[in-house]
Coordinates of C-alpha atoms in Angstrom, one line a residue:
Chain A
X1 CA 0.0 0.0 0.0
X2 CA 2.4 2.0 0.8
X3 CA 4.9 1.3 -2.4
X4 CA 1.1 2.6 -4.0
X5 CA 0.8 5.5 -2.3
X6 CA 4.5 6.7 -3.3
X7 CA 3.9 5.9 -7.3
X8 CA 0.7 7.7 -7.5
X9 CA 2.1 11.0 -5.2
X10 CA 5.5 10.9 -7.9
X11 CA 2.7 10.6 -10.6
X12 CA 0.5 13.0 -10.0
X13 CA 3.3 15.4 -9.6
X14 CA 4.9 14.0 -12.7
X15 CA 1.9 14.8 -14.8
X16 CA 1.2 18.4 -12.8
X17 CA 4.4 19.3 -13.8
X18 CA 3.8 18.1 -17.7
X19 CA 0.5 19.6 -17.7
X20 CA 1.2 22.9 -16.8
X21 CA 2.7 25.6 -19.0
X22 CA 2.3 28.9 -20.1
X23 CA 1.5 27.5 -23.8
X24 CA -1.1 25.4 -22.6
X25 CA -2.4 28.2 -20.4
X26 CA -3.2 29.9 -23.3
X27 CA -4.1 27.5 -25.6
X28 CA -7.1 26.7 -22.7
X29 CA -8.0 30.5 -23.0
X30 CA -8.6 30.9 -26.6
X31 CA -10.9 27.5 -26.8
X32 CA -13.8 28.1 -28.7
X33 CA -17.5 26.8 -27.1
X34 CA -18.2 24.4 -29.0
X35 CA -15.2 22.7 -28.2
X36 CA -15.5 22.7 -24.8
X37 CA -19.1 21.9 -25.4
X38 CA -18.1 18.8 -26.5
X39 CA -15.2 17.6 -24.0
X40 CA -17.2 18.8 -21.4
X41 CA -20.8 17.6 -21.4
X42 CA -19.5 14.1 -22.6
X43 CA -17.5 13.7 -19.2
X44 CA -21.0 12.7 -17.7
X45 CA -23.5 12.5 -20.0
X46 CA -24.4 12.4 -23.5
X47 CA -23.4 15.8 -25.1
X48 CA -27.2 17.6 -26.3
X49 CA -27.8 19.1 -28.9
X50 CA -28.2 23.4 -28.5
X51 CA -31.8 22.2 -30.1
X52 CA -33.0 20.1 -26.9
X53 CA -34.0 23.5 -25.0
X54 CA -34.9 26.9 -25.6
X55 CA -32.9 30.0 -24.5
X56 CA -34.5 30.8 -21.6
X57 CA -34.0 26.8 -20.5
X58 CA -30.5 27.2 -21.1
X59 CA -30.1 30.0 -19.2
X60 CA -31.4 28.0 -16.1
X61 CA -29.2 24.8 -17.1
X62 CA -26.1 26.7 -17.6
X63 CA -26.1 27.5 -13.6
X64 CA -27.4 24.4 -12.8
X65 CA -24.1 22.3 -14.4
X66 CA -22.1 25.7 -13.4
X67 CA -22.3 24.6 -9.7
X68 CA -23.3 20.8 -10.4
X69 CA -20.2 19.9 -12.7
X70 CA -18.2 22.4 -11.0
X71 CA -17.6 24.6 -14.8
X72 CA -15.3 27.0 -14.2
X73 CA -16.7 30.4 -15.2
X74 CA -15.2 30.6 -18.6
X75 CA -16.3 27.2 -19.5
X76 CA -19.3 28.2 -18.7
X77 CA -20.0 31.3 -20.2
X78 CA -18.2 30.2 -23.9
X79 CA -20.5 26.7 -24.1
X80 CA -23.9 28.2 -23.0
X81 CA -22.9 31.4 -25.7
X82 CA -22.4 28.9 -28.3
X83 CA -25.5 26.4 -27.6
X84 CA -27.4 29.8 -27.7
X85 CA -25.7 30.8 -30.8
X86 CA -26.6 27.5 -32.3
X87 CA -29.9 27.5 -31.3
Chain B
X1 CA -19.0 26.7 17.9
X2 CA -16.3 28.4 15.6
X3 CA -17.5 26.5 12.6
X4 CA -21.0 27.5 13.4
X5 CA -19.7 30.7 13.3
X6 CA -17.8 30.8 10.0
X7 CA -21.1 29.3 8.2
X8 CA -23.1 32.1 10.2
X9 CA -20.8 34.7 8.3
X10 CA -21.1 32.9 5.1
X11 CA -24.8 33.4 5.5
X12 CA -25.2 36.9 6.4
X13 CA -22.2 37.8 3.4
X14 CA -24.9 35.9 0.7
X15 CA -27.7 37.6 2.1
X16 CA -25.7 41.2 2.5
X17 CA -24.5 40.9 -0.9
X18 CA -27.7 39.5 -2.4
X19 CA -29.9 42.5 -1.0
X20 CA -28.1 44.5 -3.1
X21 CA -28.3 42.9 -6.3
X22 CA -31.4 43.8 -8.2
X23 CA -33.1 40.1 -10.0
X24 CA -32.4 40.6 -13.6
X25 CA -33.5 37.5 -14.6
X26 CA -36.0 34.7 -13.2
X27 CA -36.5 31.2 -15.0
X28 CA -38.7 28.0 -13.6
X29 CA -37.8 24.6 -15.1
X30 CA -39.4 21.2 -14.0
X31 CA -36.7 18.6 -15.6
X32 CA -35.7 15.5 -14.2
X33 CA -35.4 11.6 -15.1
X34 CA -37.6 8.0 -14.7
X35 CA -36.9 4.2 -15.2
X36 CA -38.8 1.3 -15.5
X37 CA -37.4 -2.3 -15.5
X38 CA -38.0 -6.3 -15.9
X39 CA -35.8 -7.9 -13.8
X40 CA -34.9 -11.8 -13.7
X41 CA -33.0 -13.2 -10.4
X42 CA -31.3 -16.6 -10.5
X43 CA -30.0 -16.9 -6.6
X44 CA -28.8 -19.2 -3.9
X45 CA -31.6 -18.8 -2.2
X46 CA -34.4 -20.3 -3.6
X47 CA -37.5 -17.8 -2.3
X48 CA -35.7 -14.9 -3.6
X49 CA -35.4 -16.0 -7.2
X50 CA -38.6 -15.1 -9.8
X51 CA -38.7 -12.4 -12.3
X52 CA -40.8 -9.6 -12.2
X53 CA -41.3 -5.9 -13.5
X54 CA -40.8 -3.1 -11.5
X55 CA -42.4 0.1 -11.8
X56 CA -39.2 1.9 -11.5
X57 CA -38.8 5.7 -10.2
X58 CA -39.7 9.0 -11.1
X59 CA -37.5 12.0 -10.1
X60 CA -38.4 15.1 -11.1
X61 CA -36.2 18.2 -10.6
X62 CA -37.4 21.9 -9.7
X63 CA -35.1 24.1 -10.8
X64 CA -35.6 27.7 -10.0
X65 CA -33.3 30.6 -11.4
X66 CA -34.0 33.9 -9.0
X67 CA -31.3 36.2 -10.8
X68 CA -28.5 35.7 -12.4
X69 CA -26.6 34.2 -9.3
X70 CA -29.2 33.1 -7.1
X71 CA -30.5 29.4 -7.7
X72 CA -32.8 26.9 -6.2
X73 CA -33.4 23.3 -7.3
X74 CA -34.6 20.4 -5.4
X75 CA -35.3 16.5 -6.6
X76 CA -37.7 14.5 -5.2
X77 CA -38.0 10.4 -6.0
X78 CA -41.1 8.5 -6.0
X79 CA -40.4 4.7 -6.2
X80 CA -42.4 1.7 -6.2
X81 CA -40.4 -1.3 -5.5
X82 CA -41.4 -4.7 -3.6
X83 CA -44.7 -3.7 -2.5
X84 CA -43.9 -0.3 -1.2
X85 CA -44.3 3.4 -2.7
X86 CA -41.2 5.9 -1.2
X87 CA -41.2 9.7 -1.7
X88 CA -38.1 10.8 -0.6
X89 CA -36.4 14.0 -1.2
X90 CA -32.7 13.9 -2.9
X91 CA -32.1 17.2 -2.3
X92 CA -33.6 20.9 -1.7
X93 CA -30.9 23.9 -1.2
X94 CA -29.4 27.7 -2.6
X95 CA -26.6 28.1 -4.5
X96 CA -25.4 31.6 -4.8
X97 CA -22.6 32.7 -6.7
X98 CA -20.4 34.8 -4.6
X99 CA -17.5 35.4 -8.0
X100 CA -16.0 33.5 -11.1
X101 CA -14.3 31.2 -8.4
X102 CA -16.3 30.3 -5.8
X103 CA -20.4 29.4 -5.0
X104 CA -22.2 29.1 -1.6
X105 CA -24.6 26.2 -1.5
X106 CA -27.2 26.1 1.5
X107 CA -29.8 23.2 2.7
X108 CA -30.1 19.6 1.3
X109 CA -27.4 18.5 -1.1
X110 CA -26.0 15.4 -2.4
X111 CA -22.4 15.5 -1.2
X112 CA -19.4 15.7 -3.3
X113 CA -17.9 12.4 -1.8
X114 CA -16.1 10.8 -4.7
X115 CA -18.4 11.4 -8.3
X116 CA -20.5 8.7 -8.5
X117 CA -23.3 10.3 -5.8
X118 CA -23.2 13.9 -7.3
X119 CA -22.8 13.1 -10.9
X120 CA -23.4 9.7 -12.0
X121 CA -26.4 8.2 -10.2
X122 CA -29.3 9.4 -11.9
X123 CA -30.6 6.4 -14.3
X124 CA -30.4 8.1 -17.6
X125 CA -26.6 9.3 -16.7
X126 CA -25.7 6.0 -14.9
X127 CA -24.7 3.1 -17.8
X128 CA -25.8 0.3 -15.5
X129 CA -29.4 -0.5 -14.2
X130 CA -27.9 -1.1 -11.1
X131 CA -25.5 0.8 -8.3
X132 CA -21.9 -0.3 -7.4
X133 CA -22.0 -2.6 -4.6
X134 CA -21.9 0.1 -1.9
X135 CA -22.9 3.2 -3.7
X136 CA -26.3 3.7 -3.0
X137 CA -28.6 4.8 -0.1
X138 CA -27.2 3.8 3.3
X139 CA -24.3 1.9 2.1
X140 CA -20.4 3.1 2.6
X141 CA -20.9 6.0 0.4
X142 CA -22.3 9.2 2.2
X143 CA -25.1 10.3 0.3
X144 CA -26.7 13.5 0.9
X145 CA -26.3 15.9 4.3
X146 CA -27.7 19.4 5.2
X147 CA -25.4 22.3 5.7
X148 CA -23.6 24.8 3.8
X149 CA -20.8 24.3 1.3
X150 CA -17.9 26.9 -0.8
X151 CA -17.2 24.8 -4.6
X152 CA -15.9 26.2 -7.4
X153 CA -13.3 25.7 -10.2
X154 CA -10.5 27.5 -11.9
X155 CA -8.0 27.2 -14.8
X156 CA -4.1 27.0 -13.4
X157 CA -1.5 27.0 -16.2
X158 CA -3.6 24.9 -18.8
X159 CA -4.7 22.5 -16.2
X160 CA -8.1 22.6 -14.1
X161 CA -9.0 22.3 -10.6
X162 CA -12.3 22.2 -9.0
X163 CA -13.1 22.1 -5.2
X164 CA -15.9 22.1 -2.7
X165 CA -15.8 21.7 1.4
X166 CA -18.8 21.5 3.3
X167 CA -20.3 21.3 6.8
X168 CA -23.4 19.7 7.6
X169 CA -25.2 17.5 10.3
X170 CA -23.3 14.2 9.1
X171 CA -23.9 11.0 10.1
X172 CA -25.6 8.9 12.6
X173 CA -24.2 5.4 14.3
X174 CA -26.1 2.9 14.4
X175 CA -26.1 1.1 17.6
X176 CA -28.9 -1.2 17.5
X177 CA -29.1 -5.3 17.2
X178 CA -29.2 -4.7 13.1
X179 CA -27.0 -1.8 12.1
X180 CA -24.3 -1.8 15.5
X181 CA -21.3 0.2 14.4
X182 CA -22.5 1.4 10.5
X183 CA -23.2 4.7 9.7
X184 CA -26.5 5.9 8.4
X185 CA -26.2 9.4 5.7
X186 CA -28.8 11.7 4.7
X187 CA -30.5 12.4 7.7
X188 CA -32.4 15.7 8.2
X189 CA -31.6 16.0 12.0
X190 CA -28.3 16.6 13.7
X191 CA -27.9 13.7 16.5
X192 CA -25.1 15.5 18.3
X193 CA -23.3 19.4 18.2
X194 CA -20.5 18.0 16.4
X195 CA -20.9 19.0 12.9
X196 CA -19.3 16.6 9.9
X197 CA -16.3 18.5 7.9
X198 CA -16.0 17.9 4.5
X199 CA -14.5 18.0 0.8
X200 CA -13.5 17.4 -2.4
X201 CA -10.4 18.4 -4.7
X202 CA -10.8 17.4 -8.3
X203 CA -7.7 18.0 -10.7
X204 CA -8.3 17.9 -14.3
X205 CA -4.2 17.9 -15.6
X206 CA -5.0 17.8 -19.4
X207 CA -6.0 20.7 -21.5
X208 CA -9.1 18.3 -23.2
X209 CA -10.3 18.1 -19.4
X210 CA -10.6 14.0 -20.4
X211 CA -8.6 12.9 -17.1
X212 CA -10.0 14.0 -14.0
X213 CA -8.8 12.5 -10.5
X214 CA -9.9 13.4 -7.3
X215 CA -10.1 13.2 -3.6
X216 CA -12.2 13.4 -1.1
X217 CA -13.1 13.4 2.8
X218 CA -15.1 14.0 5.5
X219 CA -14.8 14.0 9.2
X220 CA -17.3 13.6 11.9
X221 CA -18.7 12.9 15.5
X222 CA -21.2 9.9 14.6
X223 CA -22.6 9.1 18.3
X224 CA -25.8 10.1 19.8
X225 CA -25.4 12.6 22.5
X226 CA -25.8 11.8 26.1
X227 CA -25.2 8.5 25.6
X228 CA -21.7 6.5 25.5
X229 CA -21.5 6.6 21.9
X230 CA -21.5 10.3 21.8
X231 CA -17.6 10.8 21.1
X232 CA -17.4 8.2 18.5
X233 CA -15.6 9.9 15.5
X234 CA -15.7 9.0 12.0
X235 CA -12.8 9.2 9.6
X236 CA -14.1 8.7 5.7
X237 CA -12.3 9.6 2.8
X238 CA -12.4 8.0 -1.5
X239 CA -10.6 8.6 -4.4
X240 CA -11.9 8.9 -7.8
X241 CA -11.0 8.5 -11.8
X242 CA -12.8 9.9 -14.6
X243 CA -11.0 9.5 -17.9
X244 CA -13.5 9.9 -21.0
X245 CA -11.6 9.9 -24.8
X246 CA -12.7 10.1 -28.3
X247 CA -10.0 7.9 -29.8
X248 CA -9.9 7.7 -33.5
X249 CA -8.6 4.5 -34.1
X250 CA -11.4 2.3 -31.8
X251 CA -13.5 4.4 -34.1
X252 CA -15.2 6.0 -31.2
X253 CA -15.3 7.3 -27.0
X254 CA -13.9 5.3 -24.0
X255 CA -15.2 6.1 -20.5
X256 CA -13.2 4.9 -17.8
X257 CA -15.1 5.5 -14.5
X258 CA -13.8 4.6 -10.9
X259 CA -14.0 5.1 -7.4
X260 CA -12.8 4.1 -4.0
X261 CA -14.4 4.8 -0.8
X262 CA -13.0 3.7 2.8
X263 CA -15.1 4.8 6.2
X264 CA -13.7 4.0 9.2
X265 CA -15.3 4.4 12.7
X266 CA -13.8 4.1 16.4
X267 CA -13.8 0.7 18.1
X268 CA -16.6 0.2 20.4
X269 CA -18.5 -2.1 22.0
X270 CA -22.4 -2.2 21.1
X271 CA -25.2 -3.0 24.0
X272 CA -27.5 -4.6 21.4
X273 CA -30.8 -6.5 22.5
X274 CA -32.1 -9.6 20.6
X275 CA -35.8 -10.5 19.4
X276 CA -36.4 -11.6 22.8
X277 CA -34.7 -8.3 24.8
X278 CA -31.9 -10.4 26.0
X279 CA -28.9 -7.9 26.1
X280 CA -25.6 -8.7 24.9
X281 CA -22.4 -7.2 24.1
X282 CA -21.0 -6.5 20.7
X283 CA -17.3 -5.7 20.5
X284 CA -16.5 -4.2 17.3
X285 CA -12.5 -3.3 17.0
X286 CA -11.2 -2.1 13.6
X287 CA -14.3 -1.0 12.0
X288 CA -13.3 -0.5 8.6
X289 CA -15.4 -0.8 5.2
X290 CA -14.4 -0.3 1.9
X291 CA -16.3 0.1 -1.5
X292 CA -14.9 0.5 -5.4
X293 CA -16.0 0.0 -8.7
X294 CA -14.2 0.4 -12.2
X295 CA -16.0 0.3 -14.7
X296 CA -15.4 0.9 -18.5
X297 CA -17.6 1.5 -21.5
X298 CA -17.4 2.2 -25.4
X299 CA -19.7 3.8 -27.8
X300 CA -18.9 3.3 -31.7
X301 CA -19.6 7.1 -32.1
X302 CA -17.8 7.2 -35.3
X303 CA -19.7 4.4 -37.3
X304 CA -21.6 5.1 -40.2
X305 CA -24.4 2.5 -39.6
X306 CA -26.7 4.4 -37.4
X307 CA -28.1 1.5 -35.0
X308 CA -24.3 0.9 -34.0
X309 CA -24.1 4.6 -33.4
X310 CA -26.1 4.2 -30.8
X311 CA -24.9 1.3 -29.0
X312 CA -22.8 1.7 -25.9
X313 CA -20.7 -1.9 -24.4
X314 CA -20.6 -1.7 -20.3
X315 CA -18.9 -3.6 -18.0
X316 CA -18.1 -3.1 -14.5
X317 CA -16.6 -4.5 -11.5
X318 CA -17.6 -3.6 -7.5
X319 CA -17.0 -4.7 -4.5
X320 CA -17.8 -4.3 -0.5
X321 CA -16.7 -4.9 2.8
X322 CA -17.4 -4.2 5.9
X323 CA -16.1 -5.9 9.8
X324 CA -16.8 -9.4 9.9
X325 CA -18.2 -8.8 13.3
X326 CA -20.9 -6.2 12.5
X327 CA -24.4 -7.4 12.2
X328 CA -24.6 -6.1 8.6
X329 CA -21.2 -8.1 7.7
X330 CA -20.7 -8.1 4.0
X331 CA -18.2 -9.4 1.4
X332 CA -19.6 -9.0 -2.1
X333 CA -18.4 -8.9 -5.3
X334 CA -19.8 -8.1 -8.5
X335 CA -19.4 -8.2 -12.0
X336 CA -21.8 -7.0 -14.7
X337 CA -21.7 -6.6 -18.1
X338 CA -24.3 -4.4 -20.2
X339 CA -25.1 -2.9 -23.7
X340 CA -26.9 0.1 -24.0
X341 CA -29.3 1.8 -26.7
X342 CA -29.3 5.0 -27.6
X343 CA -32.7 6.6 -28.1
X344 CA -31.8 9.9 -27.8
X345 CA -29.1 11.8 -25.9
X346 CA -30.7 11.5 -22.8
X347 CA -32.9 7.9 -23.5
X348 CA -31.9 4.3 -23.4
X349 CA -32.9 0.7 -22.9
X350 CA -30.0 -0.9 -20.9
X351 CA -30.1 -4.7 -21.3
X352 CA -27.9 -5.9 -18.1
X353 CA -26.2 -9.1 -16.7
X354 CA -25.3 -9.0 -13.0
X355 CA -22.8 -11.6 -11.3
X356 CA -23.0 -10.7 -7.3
X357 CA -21.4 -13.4 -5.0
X358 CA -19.8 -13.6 -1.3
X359 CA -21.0 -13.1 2.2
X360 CA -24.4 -10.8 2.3
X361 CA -26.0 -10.1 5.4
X362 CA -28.3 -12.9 5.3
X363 CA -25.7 -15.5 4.2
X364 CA -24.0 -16.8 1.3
X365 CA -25.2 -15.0 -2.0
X366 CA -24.5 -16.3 -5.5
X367 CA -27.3 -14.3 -7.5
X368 CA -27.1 -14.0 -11.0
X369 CA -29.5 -11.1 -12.5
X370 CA -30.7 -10.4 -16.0
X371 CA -32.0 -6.9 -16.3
X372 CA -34.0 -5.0 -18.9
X373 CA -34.4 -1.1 -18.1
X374 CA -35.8 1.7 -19.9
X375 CA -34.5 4.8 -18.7
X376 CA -35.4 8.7 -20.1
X377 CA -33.9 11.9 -19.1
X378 CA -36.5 14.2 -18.5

């Protein structure tokens, strides 16, 4: 357990330190909605189409998955600005 | 009394800050999910096998937008299931969101111990008929509590983290001839002063947010008070793994789910009484109990044929265990495979087979169920 314990703490280290850059910073920043539309729906559920609700719905399920799925507040504001978009 | 007063100061901060805010926006949505199923038992014990349909649940979900930071929702569940019809409400509580990073949830919520219980439970989002052994009400999982909770989320240098600590009632331990030395979750009522601490850090290392791993914890006085339980303590904590991938050359999306929960609660010895009144005692040292699943599934997203599209493969493993000297002693293990259909995003009939054997509470099981279940997102 302990021989466990050590690999996943030198792991998860291991990949923070990959994971985290400058580059990748802003690569994150300058996502479009739609893309995080679809990595982020998709990490629980079926991703729906922006057709499934109306504007005013989506307005209520965007802070409903803002605080369920823990979105952070970009996420949130790009994929609810493209489902209305697309809607 | 100094964590009554930090959630006191929470409080009167919401409510400061939301007086000030004029509503600019106000929505009502009644969502939520149902299920109905056949299900087919092949077991050990001979009275318990038989097939039958179940009338399933209904949840429905109130979701209530009062500006554009100020929330309500609630879930209730209706269930018919042996005989017996259950309301029971899931949750009821505020959210209010204080800035970009952080939101203040108040009242009922389902607790954010691992993912399973927060994200993956409802039947149209969960890709078995059935719970992991030990995920679902009153098991090893905690469940839902009442009291008041921070979460939020933010990007840090092209990774993401998410958070959320809570305090709330916790839970109670059972002391009594059936339950000595378990713990039971969502209750409404505190049974004590203590009050349970609790939390979740999730870190999502890749850019495509497909890996997520988390911990979580929670800490608690589980005894009644005025009575020699009161100063029991309870030390729970799980970790969980989300990894979810479109990859190109299996021609379509991999979801890796899994989660592991350990509780473990002071040694005591129980005065339990039998059928008859007769007390005994009932030493219970190292009262440890475990629960995990892993579970993995695939959906041909990328296929041209459109029924294949909509097929999803499931399989998933589980097990529990609890103190071989409590009364509910358990050593399960399960395996079950499934295969989903797609009706829409959010509808599917899930066509399961369920291998559970070990020691139950009862006994040796070796059960064997076939399940059919029709699930809909509402």
């Amino acid at each position: 357990m302990k021989a466990f314990k050590f690999i996943a703490i030198v792991g998860l280290i291991a990949t923070v330190g990959i994971s985290c850059s400058t580059e990748r910073a802003t690569a994150v920043q300058n996502k479009a909605g739609v893309q995080l539309w679809g990595e982020n729906c998709v990490r629980c559920h079926n991703t729906p189409s922006p057709a499934s609700f109306n504007d005013a719905d989506w307005s209520t399920i965007e802070m409903h998955m803002k605080v369920r799925a823990n979105l952070t507040a970009t996420e949130s504001q790009k994929i609810f600005e493209f489902i209305r978009s697309a809607n | 009394m100094k964590k009554l007063l930090v959630l006191l100061a929470i409080i009167v901060s919401v409510g400061t800050t939301y007086g000030q805010e004029k509503s600019k926006e106000s929505r009502f949505m009644v969502r939520g999910y149902g299920s109905a199923s056949y299900i087919s038992l092949d077991s050990a014990d001979e009275h318990d096998s038989g097939s039958s349909f179940n009338m399933g649940t209904f949840a429905p979900i109130f979701l209530f937008k009062a500006s554009d930071k100020l929330m309500f929702e609630a879930e209730l569940e209706f269930e018919y299931e042996h005989g017996e019809f259950e309301i029971m409400l899931e949750y009821a509580n505020l959210s209010y969101i204080l800035n970009d990073y952080m939101t203040v949830r108040a009242g009922k919520f389902i607790l954010p111990f691992g993912t399973f219980g927060e994200r993956l439970h409802p039947s149209w989002i969960n890709k078995l008929a059935s719970m992991p052994l030990g995920f679902g009400h009153g098991a090893v999982s905690p469940s839902s509590g009442v009291g008041a909770e921070v979460r939020g989320a933010f990007d840090f240098k092209g990774s993401k983290i998410n958070y959320a600590l809570y305090a709330t009632n916790g839970p109670k331990l059972k002391t009594d001839a059936h339950g000595a030395g378990m713990l039971e979750f969502g209750l409404t009522d505190d049974n004590n002063k203590n009050k349970a601490i609790g939390g979740r850090l999730g870190y999502l290392p890749f850019s495509d947010s497909s890996l997520e791993l988390g911990f979580s914890f929670m800490n608690a006085t589980v005894g009644d008070a005025h009575t020699d339980y009161e100063d029991t303590k309870a030390n729970l904590f799980a970790y969980d793994l989300s990894y979810v991938k479109k990859i190109n050359p299996l021609g379509g999306v991999i979801d890796i789910k899994a989660q592991y929960n350990q509780s473990t609660v002071d040694d005591r010895t129980y005065e339990i009484h039998d059928e008859n009144d007769v007390p005994s005692d009932l030493v219970i040292n190292d009262n440890k109990s475990t629960a995990y699943y892993a579970q993995l599934s695939y959906k041909p997203t990328m296929s041209n044929n459109d029924f294949i599209k909509n097929l999803e493969f499931v399989g998933r493993m589980s097990k529990v265990e609890t103190p071989d000297a409590s009364p509910e002693t358990s050593d399960l293990e399960s395996t079950t495979f499934g295969i989903n259909y797609w009706l829409s995003w959010r509808s599917a009939i899930k066509v399961n087979y369920q291998l559970i054997d070990g020691i139950g509470g009862h006994g040796a099981v070796d059960d064997k169920v076939f399940t059919i279940q029709w699930v809909i997102g509402l």
